[in-house]
CSV table of C-alpha atoms in Angstrom, one decimal:
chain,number,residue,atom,x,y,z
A,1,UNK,CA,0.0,0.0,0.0
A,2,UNK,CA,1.4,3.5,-0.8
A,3,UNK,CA,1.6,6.4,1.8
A,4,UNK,CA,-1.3,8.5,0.6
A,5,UNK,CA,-4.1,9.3,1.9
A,6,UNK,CA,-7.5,10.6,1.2
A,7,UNK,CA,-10.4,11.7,3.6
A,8,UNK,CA,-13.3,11.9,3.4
A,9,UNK,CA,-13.4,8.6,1.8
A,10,UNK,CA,-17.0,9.4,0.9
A,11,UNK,CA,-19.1,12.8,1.2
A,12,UNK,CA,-22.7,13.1,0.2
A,13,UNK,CA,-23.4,16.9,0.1
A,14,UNK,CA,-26.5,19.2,-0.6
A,15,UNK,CA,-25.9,21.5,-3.9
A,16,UNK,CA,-24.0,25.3,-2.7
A,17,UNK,CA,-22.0,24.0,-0.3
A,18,UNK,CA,-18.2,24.8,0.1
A,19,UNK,CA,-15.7,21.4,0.5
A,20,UNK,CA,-12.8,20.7,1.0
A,21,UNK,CA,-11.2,17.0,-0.3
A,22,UNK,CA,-7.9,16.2,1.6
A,23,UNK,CA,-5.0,14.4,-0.1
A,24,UNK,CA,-1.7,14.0,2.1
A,25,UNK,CA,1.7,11.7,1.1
A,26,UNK,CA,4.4,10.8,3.0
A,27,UNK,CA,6.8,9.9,0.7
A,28,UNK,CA,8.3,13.6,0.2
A,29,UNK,CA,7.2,13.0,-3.5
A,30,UNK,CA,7.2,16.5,-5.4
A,31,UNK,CA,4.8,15.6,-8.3
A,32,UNK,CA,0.9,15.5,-7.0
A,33,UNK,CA,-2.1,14.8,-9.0
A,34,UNK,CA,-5.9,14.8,-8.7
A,35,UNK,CA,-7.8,12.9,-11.1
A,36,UNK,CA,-11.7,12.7,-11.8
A,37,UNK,CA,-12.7,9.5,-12.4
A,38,UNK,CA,-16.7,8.2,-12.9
A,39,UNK,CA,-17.6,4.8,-12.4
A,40,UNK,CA,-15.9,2.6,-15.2
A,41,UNK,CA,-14.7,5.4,-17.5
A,42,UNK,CA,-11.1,6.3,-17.5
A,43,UNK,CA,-9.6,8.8,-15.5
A,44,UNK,CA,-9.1,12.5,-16.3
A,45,UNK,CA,-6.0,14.8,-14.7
A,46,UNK,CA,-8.0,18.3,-13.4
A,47,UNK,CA,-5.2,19.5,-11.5
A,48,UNK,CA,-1.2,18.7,-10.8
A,49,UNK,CA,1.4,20.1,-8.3
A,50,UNK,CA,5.3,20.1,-9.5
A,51,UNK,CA,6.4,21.2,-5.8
A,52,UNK,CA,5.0,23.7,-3.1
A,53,UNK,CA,3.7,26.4,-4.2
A,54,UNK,CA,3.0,25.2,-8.3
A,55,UNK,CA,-0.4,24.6,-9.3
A,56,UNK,CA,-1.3,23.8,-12.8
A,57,UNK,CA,-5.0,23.0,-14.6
A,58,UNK,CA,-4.9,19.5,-15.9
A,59,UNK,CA,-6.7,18.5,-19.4
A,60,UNK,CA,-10.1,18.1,-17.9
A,61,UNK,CA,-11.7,21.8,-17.4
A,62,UNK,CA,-12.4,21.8,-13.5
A,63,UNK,CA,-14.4,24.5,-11.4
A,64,UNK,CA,-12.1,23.2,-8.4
A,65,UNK,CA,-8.9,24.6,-6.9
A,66,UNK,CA,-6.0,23.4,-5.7
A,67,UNK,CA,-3.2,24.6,-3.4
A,68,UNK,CA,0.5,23.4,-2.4
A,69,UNK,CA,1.6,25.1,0.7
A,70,UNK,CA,3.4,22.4,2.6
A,71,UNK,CA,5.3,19.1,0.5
A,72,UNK,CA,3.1,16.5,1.8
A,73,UNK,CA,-0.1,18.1,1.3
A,74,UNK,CA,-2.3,18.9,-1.7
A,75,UNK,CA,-5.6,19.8,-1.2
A,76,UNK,CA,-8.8,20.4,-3.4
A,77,UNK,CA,-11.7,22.8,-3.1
A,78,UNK,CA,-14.9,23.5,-4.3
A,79,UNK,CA,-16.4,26.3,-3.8
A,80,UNK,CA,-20.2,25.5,-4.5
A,81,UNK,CA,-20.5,22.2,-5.2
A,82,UNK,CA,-23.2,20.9,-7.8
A,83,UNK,CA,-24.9,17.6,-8.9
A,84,UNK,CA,-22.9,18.1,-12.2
A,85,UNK,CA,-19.6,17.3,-9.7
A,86,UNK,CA,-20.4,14.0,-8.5
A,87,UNK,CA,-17.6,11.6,-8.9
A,88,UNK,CA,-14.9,10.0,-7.6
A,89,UNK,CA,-11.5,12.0,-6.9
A,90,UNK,CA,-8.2,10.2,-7.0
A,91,UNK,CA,-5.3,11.7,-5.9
A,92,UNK,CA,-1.4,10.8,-6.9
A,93,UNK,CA,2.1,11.0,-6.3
A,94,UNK,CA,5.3,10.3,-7.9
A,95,UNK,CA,8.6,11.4,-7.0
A,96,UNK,CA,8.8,13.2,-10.9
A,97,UNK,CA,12.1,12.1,-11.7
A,98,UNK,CA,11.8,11.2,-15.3
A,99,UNK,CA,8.7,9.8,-17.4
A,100,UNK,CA,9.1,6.2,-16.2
A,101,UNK,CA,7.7,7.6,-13.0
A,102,UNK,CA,5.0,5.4,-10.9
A,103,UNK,CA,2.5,7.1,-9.2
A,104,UNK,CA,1.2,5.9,-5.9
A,105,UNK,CA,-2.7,6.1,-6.0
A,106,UNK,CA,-4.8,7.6,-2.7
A,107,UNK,CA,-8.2,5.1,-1.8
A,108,UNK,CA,-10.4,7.7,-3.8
A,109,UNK,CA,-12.9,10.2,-2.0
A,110,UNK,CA,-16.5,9.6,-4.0
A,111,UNK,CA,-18.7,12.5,-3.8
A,112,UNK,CA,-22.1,12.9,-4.2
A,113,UNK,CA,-24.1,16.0,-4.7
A,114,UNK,CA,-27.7,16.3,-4.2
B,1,UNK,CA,-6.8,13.9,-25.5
B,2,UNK,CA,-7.1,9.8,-25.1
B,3,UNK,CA,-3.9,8.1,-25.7
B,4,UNK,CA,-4.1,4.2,-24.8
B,5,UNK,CA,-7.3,2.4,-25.2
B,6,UNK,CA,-7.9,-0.9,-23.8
B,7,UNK,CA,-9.5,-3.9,-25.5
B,8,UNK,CA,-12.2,-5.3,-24.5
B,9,UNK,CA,-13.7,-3.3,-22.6
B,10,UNK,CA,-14.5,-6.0,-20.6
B,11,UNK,CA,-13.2,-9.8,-19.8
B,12,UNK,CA,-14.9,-12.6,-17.9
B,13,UNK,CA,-13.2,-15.8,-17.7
B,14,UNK,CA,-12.9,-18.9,-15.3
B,15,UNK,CA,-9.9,-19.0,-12.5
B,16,UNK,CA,-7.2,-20.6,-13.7
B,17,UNK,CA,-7.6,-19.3,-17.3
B,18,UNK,CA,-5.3,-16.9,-18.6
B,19,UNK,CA,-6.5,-13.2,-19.6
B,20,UNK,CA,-5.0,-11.0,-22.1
B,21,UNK,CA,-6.2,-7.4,-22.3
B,22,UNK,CA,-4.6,-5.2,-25.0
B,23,UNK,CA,-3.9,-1.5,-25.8
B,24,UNK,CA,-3.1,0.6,-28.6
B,25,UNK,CA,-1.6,4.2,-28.2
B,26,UNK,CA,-1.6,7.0,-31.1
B,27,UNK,CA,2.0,8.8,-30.7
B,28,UNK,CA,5.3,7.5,-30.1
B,29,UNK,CA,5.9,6.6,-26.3
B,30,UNK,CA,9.3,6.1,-24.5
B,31,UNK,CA,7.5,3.6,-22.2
B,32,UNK,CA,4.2,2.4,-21.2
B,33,UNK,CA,2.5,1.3,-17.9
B,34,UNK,CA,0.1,-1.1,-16.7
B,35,UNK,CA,-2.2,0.1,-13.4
B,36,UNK,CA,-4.8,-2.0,-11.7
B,37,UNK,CA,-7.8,-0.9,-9.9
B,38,UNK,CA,-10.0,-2.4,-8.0
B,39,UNK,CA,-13.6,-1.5,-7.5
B,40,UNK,CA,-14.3,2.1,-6.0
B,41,UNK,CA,-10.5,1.8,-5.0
B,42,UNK,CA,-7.4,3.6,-6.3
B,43,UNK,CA,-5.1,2.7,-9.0
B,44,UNK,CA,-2.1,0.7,-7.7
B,45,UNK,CA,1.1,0.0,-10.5
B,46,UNK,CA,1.9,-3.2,-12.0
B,47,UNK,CA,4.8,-3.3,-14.7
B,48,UNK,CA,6.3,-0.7,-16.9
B,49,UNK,CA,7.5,-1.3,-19.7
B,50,UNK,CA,10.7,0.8,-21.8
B,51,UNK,CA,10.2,1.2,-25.6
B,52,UNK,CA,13.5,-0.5,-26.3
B,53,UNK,CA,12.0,-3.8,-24.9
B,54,UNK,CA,9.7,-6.1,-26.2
B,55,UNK,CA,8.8,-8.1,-23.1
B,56,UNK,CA,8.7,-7.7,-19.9
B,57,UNK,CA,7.4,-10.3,-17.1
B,58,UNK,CA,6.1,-10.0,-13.5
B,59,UNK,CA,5.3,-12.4,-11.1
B,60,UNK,CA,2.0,-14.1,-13.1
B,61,UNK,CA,2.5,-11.0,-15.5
B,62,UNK,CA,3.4,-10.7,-18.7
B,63,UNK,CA,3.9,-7.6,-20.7
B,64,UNK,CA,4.8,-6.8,-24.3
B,65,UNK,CA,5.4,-4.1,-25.9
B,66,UNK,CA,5.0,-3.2,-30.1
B,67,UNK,CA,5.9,-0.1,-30.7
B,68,UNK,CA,5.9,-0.1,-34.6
B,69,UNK,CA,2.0,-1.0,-34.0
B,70,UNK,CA,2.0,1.2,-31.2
B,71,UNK,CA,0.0,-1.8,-29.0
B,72,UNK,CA,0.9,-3.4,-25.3
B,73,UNK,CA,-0.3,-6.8,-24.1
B,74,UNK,CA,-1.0,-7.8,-20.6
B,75,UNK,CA,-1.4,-11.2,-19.8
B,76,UNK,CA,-2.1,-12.7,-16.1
B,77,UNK,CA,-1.6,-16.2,-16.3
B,78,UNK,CA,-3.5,-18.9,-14.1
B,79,UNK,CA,-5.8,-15.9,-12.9
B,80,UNK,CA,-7.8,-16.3,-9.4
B,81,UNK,CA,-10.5,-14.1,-7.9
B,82,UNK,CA,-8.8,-11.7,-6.6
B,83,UNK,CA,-7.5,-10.6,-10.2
B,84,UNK,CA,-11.0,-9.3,-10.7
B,85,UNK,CA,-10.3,-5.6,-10.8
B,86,UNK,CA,-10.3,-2.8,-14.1
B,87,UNK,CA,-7.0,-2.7,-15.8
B,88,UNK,CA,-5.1,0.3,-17.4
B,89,UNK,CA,-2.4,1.2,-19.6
B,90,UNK,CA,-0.8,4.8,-19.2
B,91,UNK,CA,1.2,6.4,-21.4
B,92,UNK,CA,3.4,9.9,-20.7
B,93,UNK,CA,1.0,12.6,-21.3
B,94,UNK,CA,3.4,14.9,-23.1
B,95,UNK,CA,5.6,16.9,-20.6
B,96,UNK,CA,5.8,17.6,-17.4
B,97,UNK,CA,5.6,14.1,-15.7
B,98,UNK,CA,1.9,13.8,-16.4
B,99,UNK,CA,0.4,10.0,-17.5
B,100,UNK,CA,-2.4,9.5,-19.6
B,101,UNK,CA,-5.0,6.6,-19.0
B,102,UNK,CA,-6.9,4.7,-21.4
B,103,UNK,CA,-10.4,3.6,-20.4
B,104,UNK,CA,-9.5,0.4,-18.8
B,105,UNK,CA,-10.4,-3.4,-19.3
B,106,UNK,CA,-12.9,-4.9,-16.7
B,107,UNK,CA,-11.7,-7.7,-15.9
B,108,UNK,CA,-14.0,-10.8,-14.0
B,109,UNK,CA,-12.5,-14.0,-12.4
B,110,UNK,CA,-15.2,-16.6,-11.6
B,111,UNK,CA,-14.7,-18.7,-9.0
């Protein structure tokens, strides 16, 4: 099992409301990633982290943010949540050496928005 | 964009049998990856495999690589129930360290 974690591991919320999905490693990886990921399809990259304080949109258009204040931590936001974002959220890591780079996949958080 | 896409989309087969799931890629790739997931869980890495090889094995994997059809192979051999998960390739998604997944093979062991 890798050394990343993800709470809430599921969240059922009402629509407007502000959350906040946690994603911490302890692997002192630089590279972090959050994927959005519905049930069978393939996963899509919203957000990535090269180091603290970098923050880049991934290829999938997301109304979340992310932030990178501290290494090990990497979490994501949204700030009125819809039914629209209802999913599950996967978040990664991987040292970011080179392209041959594994990343080490978080449990998930599914959320669900009445 | 979609890079890799698995075939089939989905797989059921008896334990003990062997399962081979395939993917085909669109650009040139200086390796390829193999995840596993299983259900509502996240992805975990199997094998990667470098474009200057043609094979690679694992444990009950095996891996090939054809990059002049720009395809990978992944066969588990003598599969059990606990196989049963979704499969993935991953190919680099251009710079910057990112991967890109295909859609994944479903893949069902019956005891």
């Amino acid at each position: 099992e890798a050394d990343i974690y993800q709470t809430p591991r599921y969240l059922v919320i009402g629509t407007g409301k502000k959350i906040t999905l946690e994603c911490s490693q302890t692997m002192g990886h630089d590279k972090m990633y959050w994927y959005q990921q519905d049930p069978g399809m393939e996963l899509h990259l919203i957000h990535y982290s090269y180091g603290v304080n970098s923050t880049e949109k991934g290829d999938l258009s997301s109304e979340s943010t992310v932030s990178r204040i501290r290494t090990e931590h990497f979490p994501l936001t949204l700030e009125s949540a819809r039914p629209s974002h209802t999913s599950q959220y996967l978040c990664a890591s991987s040292r970011g050496t080179d392209h041959t780079d594994t990343q080490y996949f978080g449990p998930g958080t599914r959320l669900t928005v009445l | 964009s979609q890079q890799g896409e698995e075939d089939p989309q989905a797989l059921s087969i008896q334990e003990g049998e062997n399962a081979t799931m395939n993917c085909s890629y669109k650009t040139s790739i200086n390796n390829l990856q193999w995840y596993r997931q299983n259900s509502g869980r996240g992805l975990v890495h199997l094998i990667l495999i470098r474009s200057n090889e043609r094979e690679k094995h694992s444990g009950r994997l095996r891996v090939t690589l054809d990059t002049s059809k720009k395809s990978s192979s992944l066969l588990i051999t003598a599969s059990r129930a606990a196989d049963t998960a979704s499969y993935f390739c991953a190919t680099p998604g251009g710079s910057n360290y990112k991967l890109t997944f295909g859609k994944g093979t479903l893949l069902t062991v019956n005891p």
